[in-house]
mmCIF file of C-alpha atoms in Angstrom:
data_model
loop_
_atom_site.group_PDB
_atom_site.id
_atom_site.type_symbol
_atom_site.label_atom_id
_atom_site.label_comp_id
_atom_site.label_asym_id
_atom_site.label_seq_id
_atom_site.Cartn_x
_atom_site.Cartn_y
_atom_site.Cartn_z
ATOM 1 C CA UNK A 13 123.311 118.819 129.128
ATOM 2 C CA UNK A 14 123.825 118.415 125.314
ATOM 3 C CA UNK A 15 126.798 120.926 125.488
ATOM 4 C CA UNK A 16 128.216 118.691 128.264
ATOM 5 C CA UNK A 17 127.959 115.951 126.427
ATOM 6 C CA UNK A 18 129.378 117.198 123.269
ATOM 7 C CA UNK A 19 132.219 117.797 125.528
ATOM 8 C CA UNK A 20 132.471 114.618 127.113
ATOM 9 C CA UNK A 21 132.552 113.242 123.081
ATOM 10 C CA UNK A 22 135.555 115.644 122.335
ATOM 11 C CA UNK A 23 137.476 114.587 124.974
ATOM 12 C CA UNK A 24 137.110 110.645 124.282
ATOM 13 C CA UNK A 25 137.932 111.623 120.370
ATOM 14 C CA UNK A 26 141.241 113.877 121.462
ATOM 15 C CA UNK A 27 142.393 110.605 124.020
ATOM 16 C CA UNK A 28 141.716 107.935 121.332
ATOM 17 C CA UNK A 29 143.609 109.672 118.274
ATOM 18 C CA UNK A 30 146.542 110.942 121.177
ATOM 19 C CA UNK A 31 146.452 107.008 121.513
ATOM 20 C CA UNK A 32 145.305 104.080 119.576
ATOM 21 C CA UNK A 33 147.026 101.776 121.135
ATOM 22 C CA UNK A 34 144.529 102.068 124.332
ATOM 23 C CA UNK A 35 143.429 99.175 125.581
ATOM 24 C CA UNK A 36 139.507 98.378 124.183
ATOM 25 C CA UNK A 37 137.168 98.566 127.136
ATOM 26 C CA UNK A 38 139.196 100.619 129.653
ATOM 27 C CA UNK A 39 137.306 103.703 130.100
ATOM 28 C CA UNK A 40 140.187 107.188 130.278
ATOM 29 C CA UNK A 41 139.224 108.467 134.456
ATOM 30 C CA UNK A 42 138.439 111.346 132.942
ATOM 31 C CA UNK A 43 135.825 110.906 130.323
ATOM 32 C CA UNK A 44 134.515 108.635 133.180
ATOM 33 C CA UNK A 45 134.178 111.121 135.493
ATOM 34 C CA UNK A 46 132.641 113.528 133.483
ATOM 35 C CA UNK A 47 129.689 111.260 132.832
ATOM 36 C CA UNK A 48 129.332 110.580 136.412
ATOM 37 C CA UNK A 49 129.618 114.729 137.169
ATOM 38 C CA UNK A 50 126.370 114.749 134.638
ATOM 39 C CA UNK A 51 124.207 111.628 136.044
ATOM 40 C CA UNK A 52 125.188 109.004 133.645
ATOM 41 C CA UNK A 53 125.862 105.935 135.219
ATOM 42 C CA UNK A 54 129.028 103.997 133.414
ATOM 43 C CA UNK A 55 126.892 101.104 132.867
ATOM 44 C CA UNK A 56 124.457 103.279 130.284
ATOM 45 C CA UNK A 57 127.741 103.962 128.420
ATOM 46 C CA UNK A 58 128.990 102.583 125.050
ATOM 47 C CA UNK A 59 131.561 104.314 123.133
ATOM 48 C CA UNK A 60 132.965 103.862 119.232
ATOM 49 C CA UNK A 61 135.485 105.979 117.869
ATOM 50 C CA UNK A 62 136.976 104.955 114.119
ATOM 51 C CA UNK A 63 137.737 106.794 111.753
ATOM 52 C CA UNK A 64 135.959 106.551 107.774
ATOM 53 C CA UNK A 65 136.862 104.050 106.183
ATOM 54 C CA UNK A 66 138.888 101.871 108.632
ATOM 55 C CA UNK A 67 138.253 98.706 109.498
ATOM 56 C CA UNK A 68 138.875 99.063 113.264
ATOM 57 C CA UNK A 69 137.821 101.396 116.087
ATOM 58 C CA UNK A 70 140.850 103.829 117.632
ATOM 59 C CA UNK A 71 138.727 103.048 120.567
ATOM 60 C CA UNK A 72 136.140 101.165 122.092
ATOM 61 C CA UNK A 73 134.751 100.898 125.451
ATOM 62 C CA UNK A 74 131.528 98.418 126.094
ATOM 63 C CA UNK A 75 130.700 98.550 122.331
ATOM 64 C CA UNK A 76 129.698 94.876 121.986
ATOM 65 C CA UNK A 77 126.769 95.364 124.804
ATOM 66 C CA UNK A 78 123.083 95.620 123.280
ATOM 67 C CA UNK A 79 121.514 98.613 124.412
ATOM 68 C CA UNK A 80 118.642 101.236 123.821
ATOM 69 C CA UNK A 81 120.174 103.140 121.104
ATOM 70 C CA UNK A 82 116.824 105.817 121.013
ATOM 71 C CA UNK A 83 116.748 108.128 118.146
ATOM 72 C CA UNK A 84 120.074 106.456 116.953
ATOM 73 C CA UNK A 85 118.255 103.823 115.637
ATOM 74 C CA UNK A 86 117.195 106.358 113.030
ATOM 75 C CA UNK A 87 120.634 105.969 111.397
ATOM 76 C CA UNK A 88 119.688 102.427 110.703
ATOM 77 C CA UNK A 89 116.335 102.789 109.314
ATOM 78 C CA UNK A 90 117.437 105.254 107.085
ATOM 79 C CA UNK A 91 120.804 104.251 106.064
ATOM 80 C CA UNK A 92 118.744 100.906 105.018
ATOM 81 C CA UNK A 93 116.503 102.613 103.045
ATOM 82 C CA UNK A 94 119.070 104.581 100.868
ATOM 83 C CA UNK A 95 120.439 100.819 100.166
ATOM 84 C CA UNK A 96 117.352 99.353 99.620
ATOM 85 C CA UNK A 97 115.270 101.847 97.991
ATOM 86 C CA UNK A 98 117.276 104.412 96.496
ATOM 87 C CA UNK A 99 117.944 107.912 97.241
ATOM 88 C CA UNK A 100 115.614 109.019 94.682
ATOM 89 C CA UNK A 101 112.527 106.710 95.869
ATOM 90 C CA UNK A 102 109.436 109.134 95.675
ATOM 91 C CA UNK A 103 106.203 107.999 97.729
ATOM 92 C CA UNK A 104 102.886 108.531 95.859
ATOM 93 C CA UNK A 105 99.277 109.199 96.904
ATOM 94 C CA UNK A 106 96.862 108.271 94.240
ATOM 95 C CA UNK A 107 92.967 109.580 93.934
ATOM 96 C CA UNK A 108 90.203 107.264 92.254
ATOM 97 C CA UNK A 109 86.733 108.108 91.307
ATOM 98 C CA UNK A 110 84.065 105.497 91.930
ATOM 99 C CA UNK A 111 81.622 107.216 89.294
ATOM 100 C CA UNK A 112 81.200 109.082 86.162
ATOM 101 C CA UNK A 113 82.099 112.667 86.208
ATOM 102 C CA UNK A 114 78.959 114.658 85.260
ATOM 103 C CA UNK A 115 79.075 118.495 84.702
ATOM 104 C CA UNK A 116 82.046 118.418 86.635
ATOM 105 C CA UNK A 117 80.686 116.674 89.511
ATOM 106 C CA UNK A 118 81.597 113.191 90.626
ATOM 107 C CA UNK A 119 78.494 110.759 91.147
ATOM 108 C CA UNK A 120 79.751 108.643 93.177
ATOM 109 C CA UNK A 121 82.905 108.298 96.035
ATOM 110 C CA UNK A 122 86.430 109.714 95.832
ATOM 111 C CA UNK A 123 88.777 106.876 97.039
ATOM 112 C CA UNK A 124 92.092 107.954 98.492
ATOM 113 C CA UNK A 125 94.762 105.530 98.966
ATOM 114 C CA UNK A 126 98.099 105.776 100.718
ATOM 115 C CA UNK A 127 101.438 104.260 100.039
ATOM 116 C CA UNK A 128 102.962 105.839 103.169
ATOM 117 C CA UNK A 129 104.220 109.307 101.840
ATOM 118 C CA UNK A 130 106.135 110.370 105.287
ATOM 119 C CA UNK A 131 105.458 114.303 104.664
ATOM 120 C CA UNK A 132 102.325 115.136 103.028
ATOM 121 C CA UNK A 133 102.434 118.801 104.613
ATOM 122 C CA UNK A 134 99.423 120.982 104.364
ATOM 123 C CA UNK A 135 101.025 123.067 101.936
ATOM 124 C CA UNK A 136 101.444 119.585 99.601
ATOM 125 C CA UNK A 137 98.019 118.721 100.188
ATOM 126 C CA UNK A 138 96.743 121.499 99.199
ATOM 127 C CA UNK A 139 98.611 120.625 96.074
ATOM 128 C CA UNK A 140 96.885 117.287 95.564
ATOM 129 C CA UNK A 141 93.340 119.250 95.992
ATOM 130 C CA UNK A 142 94.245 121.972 93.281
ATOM 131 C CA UNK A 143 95.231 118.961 90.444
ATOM 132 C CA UNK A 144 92.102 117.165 91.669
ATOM 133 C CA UNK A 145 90.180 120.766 90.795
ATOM 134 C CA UNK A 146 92.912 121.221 87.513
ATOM 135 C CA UNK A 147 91.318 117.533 85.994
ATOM 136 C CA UNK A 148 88.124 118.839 86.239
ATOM 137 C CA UNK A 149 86.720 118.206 89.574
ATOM 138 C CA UNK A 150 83.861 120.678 91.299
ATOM 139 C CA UNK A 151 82.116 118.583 93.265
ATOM 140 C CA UNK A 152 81.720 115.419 94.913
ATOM 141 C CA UNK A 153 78.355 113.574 95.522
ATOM 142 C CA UNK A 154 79.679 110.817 97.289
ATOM 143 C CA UNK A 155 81.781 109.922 99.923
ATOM 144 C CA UNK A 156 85.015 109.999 100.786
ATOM 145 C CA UNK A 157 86.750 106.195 100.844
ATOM 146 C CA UNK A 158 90.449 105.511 102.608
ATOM 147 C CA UNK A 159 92.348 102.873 100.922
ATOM 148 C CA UNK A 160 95.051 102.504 103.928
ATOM 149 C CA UNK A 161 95.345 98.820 103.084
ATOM 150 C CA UNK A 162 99.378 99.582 102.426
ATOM 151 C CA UNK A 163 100.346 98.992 105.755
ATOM 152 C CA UNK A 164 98.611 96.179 108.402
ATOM 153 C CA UNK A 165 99.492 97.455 111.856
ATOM 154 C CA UNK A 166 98.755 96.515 114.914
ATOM 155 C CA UNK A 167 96.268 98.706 117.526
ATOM 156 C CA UNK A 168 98.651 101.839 118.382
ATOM 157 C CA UNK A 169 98.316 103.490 121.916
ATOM 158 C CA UNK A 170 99.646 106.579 121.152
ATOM 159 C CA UNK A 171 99.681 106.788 125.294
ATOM 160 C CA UNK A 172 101.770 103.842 126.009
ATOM 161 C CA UNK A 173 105.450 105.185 125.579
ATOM 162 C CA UNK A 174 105.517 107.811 128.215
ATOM 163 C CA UNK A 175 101.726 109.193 128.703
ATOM 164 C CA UNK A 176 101.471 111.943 126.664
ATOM 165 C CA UNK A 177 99.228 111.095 123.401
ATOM 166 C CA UNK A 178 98.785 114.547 122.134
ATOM 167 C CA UNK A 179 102.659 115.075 121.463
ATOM 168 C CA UNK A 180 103.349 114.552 117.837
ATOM 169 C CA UNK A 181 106.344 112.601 118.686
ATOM 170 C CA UNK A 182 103.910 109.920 119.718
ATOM 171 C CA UNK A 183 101.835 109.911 116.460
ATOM 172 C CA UNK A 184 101.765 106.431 114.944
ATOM 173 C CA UNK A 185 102.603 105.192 111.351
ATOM 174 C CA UNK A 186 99.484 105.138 108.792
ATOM 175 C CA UNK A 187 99.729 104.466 105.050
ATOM 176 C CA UNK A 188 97.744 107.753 104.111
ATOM 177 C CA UNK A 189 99.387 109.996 106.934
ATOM 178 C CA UNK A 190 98.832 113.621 106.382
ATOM 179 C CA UNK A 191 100.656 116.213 108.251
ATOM 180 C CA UNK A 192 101.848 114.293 110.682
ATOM 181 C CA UNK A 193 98.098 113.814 112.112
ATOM 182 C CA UNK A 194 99.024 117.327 113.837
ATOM 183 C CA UNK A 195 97.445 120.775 114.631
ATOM 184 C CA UNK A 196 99.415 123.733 114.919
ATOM 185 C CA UNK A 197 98.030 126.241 117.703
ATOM 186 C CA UNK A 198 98.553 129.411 116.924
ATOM 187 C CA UNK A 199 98.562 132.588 119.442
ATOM 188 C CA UNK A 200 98.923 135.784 118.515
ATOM 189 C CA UNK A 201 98.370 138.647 121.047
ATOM 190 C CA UNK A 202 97.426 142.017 120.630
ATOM 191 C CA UNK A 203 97.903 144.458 123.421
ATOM 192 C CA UNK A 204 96.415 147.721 121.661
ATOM 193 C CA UNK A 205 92.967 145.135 121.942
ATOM 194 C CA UNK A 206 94.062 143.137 125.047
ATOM 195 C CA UNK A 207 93.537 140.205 123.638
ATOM 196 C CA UNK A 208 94.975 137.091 122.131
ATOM 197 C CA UNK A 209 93.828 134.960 119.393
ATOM 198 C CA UNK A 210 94.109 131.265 118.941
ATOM 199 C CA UNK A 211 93.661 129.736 115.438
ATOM 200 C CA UNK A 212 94.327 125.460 114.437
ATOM 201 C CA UNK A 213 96.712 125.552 111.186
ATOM 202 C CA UNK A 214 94.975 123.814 109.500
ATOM 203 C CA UNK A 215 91.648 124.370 110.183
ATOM 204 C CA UNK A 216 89.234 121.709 110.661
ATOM 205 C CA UNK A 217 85.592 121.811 111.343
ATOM 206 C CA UNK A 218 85.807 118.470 113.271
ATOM 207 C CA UNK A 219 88.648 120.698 115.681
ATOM 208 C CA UNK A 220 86.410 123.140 117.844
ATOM 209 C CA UNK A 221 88.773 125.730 119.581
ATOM 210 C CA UNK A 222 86.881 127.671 122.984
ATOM 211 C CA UNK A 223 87.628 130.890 123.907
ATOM 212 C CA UNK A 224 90.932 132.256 123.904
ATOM 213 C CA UNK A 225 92.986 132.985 127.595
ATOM 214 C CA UNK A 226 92.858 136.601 128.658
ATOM 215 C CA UNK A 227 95.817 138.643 127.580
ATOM 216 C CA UNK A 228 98.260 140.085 130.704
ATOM 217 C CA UNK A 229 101.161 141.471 131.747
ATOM 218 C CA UNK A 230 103.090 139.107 133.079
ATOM 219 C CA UNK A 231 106.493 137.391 132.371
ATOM 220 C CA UNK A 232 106.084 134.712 129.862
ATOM 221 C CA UNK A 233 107.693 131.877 131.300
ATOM 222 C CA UNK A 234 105.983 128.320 130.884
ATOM 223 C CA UNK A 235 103.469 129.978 128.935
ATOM 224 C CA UNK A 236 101.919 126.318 127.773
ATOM 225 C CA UNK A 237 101.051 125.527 131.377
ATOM 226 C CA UNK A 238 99.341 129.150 132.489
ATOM 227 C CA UNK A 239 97.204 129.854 129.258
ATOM 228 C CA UNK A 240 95.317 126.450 131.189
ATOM 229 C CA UNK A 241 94.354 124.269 127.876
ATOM 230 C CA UNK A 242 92.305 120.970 128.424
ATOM 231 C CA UNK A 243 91.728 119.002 125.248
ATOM 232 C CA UNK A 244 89.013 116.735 124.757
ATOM 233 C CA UNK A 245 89.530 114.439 121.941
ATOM 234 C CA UNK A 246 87.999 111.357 120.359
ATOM 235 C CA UNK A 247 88.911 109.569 117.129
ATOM 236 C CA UNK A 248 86.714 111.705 115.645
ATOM 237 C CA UNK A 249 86.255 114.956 117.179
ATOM 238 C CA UNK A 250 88.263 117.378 119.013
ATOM 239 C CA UNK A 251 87.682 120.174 121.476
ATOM 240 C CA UNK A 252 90.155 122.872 123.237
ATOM 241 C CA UNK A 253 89.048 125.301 126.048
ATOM 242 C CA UNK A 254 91.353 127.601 127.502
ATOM 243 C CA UNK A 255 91.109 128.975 131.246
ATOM 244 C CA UNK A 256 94.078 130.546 131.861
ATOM 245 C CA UNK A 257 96.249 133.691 130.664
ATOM 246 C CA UNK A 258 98.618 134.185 128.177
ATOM 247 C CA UNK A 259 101.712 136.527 128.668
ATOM 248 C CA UNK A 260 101.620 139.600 125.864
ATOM 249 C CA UNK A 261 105.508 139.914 126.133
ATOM 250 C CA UNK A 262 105.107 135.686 125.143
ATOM 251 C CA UNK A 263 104.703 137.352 121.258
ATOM 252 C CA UNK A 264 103.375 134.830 118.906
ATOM 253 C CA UNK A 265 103.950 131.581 120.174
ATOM 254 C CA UNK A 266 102.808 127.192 118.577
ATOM 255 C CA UNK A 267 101.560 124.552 120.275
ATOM 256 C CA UNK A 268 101.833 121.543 118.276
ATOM 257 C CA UNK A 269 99.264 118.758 119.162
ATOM 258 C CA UNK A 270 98.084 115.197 117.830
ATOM 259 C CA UNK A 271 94.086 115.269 117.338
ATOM 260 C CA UNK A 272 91.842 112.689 116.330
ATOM 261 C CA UNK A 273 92.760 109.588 114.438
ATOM 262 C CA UNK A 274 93.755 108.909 111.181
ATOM 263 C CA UNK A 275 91.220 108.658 109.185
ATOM 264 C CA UNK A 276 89.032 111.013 110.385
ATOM 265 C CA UNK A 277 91.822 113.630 110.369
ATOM 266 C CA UNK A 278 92.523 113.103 106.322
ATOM 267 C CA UNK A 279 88.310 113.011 106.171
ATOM 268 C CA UNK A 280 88.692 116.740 108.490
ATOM 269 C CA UNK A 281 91.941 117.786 106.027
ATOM 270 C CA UNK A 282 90.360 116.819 102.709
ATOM 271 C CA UNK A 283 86.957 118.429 103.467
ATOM 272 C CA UNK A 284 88.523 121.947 104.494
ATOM 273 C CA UNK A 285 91.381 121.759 101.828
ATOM 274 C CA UNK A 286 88.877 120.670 98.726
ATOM 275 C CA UNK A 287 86.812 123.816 100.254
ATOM 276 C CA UNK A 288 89.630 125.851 100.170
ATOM 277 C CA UNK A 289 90.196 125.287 96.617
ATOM 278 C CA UNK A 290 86.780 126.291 95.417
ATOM 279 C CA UNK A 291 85.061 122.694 95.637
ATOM 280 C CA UNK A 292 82.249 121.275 97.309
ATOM 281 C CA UNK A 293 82.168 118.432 99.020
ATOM 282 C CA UNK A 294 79.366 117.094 102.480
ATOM 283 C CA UNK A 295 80.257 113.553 102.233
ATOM 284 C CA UNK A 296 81.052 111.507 104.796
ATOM 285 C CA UNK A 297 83.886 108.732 105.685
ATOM 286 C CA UNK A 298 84.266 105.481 104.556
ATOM 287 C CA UNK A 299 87.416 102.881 104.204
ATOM 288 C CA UNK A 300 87.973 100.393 101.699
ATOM 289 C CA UNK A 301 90.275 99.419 99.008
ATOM 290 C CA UNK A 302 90.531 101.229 95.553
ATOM 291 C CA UNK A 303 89.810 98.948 92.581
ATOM 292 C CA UNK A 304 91.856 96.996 90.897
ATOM 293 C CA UNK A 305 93.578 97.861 87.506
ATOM 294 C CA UNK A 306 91.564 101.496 87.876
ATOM 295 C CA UNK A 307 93.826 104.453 86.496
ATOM 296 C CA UNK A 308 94.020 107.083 89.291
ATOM 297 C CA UNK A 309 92.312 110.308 88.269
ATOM 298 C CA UNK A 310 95.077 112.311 89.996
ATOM 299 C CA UNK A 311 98.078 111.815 92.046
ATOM 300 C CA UNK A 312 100.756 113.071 94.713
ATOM 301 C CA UNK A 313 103.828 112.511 94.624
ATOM 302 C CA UNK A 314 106.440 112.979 97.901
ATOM 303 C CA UNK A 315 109.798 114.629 97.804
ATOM 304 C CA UNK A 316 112.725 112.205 97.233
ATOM 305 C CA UNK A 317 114.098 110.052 99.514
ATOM 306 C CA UNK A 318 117.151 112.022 100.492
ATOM 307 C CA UNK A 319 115.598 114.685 101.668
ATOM 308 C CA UNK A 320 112.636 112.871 103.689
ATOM 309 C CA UNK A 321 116.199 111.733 104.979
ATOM 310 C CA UNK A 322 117.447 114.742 105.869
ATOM 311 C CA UNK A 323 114.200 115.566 108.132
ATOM 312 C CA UNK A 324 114.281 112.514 109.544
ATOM 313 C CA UNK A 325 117.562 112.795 111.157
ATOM 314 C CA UNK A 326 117.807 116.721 111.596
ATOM 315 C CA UNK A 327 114.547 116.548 113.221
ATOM 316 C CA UNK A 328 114.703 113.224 114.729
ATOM 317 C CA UNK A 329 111.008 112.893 113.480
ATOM 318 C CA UNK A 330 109.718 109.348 114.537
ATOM 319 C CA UNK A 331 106.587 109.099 112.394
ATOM 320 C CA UNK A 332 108.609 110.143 109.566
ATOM 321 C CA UNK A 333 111.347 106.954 110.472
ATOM 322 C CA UNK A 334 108.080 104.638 111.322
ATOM 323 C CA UNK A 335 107.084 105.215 107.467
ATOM 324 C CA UNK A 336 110.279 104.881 106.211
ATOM 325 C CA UNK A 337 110.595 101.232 108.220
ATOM 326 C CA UNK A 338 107.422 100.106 106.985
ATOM 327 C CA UNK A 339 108.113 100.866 103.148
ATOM 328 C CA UNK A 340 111.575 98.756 103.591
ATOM 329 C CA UNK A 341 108.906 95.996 104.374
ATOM 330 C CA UNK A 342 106.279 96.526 101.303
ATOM 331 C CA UNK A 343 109.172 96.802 98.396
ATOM 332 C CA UNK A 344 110.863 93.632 99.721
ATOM 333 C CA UNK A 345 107.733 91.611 100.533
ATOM 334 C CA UNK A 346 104.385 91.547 98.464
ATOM 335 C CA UNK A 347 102.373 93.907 100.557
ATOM 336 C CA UNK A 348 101.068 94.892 103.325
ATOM 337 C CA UNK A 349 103.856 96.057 105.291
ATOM 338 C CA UNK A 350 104.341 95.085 109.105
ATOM 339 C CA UNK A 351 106.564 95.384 111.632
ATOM 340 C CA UNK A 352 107.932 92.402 111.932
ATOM 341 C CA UNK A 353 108.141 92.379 107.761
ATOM 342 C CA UNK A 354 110.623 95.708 107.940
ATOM 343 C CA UNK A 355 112.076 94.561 111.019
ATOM 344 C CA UNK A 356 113.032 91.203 108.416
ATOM 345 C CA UNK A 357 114.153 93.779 106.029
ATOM 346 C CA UNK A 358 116.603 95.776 107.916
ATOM 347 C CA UNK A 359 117.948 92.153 108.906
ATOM 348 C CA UNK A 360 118.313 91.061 105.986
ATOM 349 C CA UNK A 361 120.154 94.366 104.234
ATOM 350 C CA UNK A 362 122.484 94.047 106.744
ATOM 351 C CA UNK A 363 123.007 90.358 106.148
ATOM 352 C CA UNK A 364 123.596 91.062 102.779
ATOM 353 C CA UNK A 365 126.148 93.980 103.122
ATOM 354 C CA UNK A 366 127.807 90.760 105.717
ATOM 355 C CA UNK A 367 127.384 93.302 108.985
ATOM 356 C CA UNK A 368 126.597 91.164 111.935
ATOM 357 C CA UNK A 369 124.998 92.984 115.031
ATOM 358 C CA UNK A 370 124.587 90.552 118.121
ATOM 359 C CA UNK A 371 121.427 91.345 120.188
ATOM 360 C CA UNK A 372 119.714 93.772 117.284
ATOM 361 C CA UNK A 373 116.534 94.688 118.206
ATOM 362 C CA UNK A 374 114.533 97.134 115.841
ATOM 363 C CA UNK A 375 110.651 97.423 116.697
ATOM 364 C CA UNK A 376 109.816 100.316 114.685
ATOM 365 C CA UNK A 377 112.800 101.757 113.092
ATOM 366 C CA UNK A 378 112.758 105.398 114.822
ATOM 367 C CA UNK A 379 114.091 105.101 118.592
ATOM 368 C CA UNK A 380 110.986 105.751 120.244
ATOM 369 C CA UNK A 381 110.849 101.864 122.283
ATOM 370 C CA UNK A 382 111.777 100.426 125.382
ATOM 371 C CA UNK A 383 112.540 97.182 123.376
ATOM 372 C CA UNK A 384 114.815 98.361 120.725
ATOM 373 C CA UNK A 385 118.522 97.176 121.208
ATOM 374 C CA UNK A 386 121.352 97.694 119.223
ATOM 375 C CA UNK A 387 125.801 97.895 119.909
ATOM 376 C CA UNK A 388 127.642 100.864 119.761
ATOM 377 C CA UNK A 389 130.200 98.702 117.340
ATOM 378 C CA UNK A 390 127.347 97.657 115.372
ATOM 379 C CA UNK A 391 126.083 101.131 114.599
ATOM 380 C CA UNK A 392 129.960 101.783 113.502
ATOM 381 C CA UNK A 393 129.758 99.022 111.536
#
């Protein structure tokens, strides 16, 4: 479908350069009926062709119509965010200690807080635990505190787009949002053994994987839906039981899936990765803001802007996009950032650059919405 597609795109580029004095809105019969050969109706169809740096399309067909622009909307969010924030912009993650260091051991909480770093990967926070070991840090008898105060959102369904709330595509923003709230399941089979192993990347105690699928001969094919997985997940706990088979001609094979919620999956993350790293830490969860004035005791800071850019739009990752969006809305207004706030942003970047876009509609910045709306023109714009 995308290669048809790509096709269908080539041939309205070759007709509008062959002729730009094509009437806007007249659609060539047969770019037309190569969307209708493929199942796209004419009235889910808005074409732009210009070229860089001209002020006016070679051609245009339906391009003032709002319409759901889905992971095109991307291009907005991010472009916006270059403008507004710079294409070196760096997120940070900050670490506070809410007692005296004795012996190297904190007496008292470690507070985390969040300013909406889009990709803390494990490999990054794993980072943040080693310079929290580096500035002298064994042990923590305390608690673990979540300053997420960056960003007010509203209750997220991670359900209520299309069903399926364990598909890291659905994950929803958070201002202390580490790896993507997502587990990698891993399956590796061995057929000198006959079995096949499963193991979470990374691994968290509050993630309890059952026993593997039996290991067999057959082809591979939808290999997701025979090794029979049913997750049982709360906002705080997480189970997987497998009672199916796995195919050993499959090879090693990932599942990615969204567990728990977001603060207990940073609480699961930092209490494996400060293990990891030689430390020791029982504590339990709690959330409130960091103090005041306080100088962090350690810090993370993200990659640059333009390349959380490039991920976002190679990838198409929506959380990454939803983060972006909301830190448009806490460097132009006084924090926290909302919705509505970046939605005000984007509106008015675009107001000041004098780019008018009739009908704009942008909920959340990444696509993923039945409400977003936006013109083909105005994305050339």
């Amino acid at each position: 479908m995308r290669a048809s597609l790509a096709r269908i795109a080539l041939i309205v580029a070759t007709l509008a350069v062959a002729s730009t004095s094509m009437a806007r809105d007249v659609l060539p019969r047969a770019v037309g009926r190569a969307f209708l050969d493929h199942g796209v109706p004419l009235n889910r169809v808005a074409i732009v062709v210009q070229e860089i740096g001209k002020p006016k399309p070679l051609f245009a067909y339906d391009a003032e119509r709002p319409m759901n622009p889905a992971s095109v909307m991307k291009l907005v969010t991010t472009f916006a965010a270059l403008e507004i924030l710079g294409r070196d912009y760096r997120w940070k993650t900050e670490a506070y200690l809410g007692g005296p260091i004795l012996n190297r051991t904190l007496k008292g909480d470690l507070i985390l807080k969040g300013y909406g770093d889009p990709k803390i990967t494990v490999e990054q926070w794993q980072l943040f635990m080693a310079a929290l070991r580096a500035n002298g840090l064994d042990a923590i008898d305390g608690d673990l505190v979540l300053d997420r105060s960056y960003f007010s959102l509203p209750l997220y369904d991670p359900a209520s787009f299309d069903g399926e709330p364990l598909k890291p595509y659905n994950v929803g923003p958070d201002a202390l949002l580490v790896n993507f709230k997502s587990v990698r399941l891993l399956f590796t089979p061995d057929a000198i053994a006959g079995t096949v192993s499963v193991n979470a990347e990374p691994r968290l105690d509050d993630v309890v994987l059952g026993r593997p699928p039996t290991l067999d001969a057959s082809d591979c094919g939808d290999w997701r839906s025979t090794v029979g997985a049913s997750f049982v997940t709360t906002a705080d706990r997480a189970s997987v039981a497998f009672g199916g088979r796995y195919a050993a001609n499959c090879g090693e094979r990932d599942w990615w899936v969204a567990l728990l919620d977001h603060p207990h999956y940073v609480h699961a993350a930092f209490t494996t990765a400060f293990r990891d790293a030689g430390g020791k830490f029982t504590g339990s969860l709690k959330e409130r803001r960091a103090p005041l004035g306080a100088e962090p005791f350690a810090s993370l800071e993200s990659a640059p802007l333009y390349d959380i850019v490039r991920d976002v739009n190679k990838l198409s990752n929506n959380v990454m996009a939803r983060q972006i969006f909301l830190t448009l809305a806490a460097v132009m207004y006084p924090p926290p950032a909302t919705p509505a706030k970046a939605g005000d942003a984007v509106k008015r970047w675009l107001k000041s650059r004098k780019v008018a876009i009739p009908g704009l509609v942008i909920e959340n910045g990444s696509g993923l919405s039945r409400h977003e709306r936006i013109t083909a023109g105005g994305l050339a714009r």
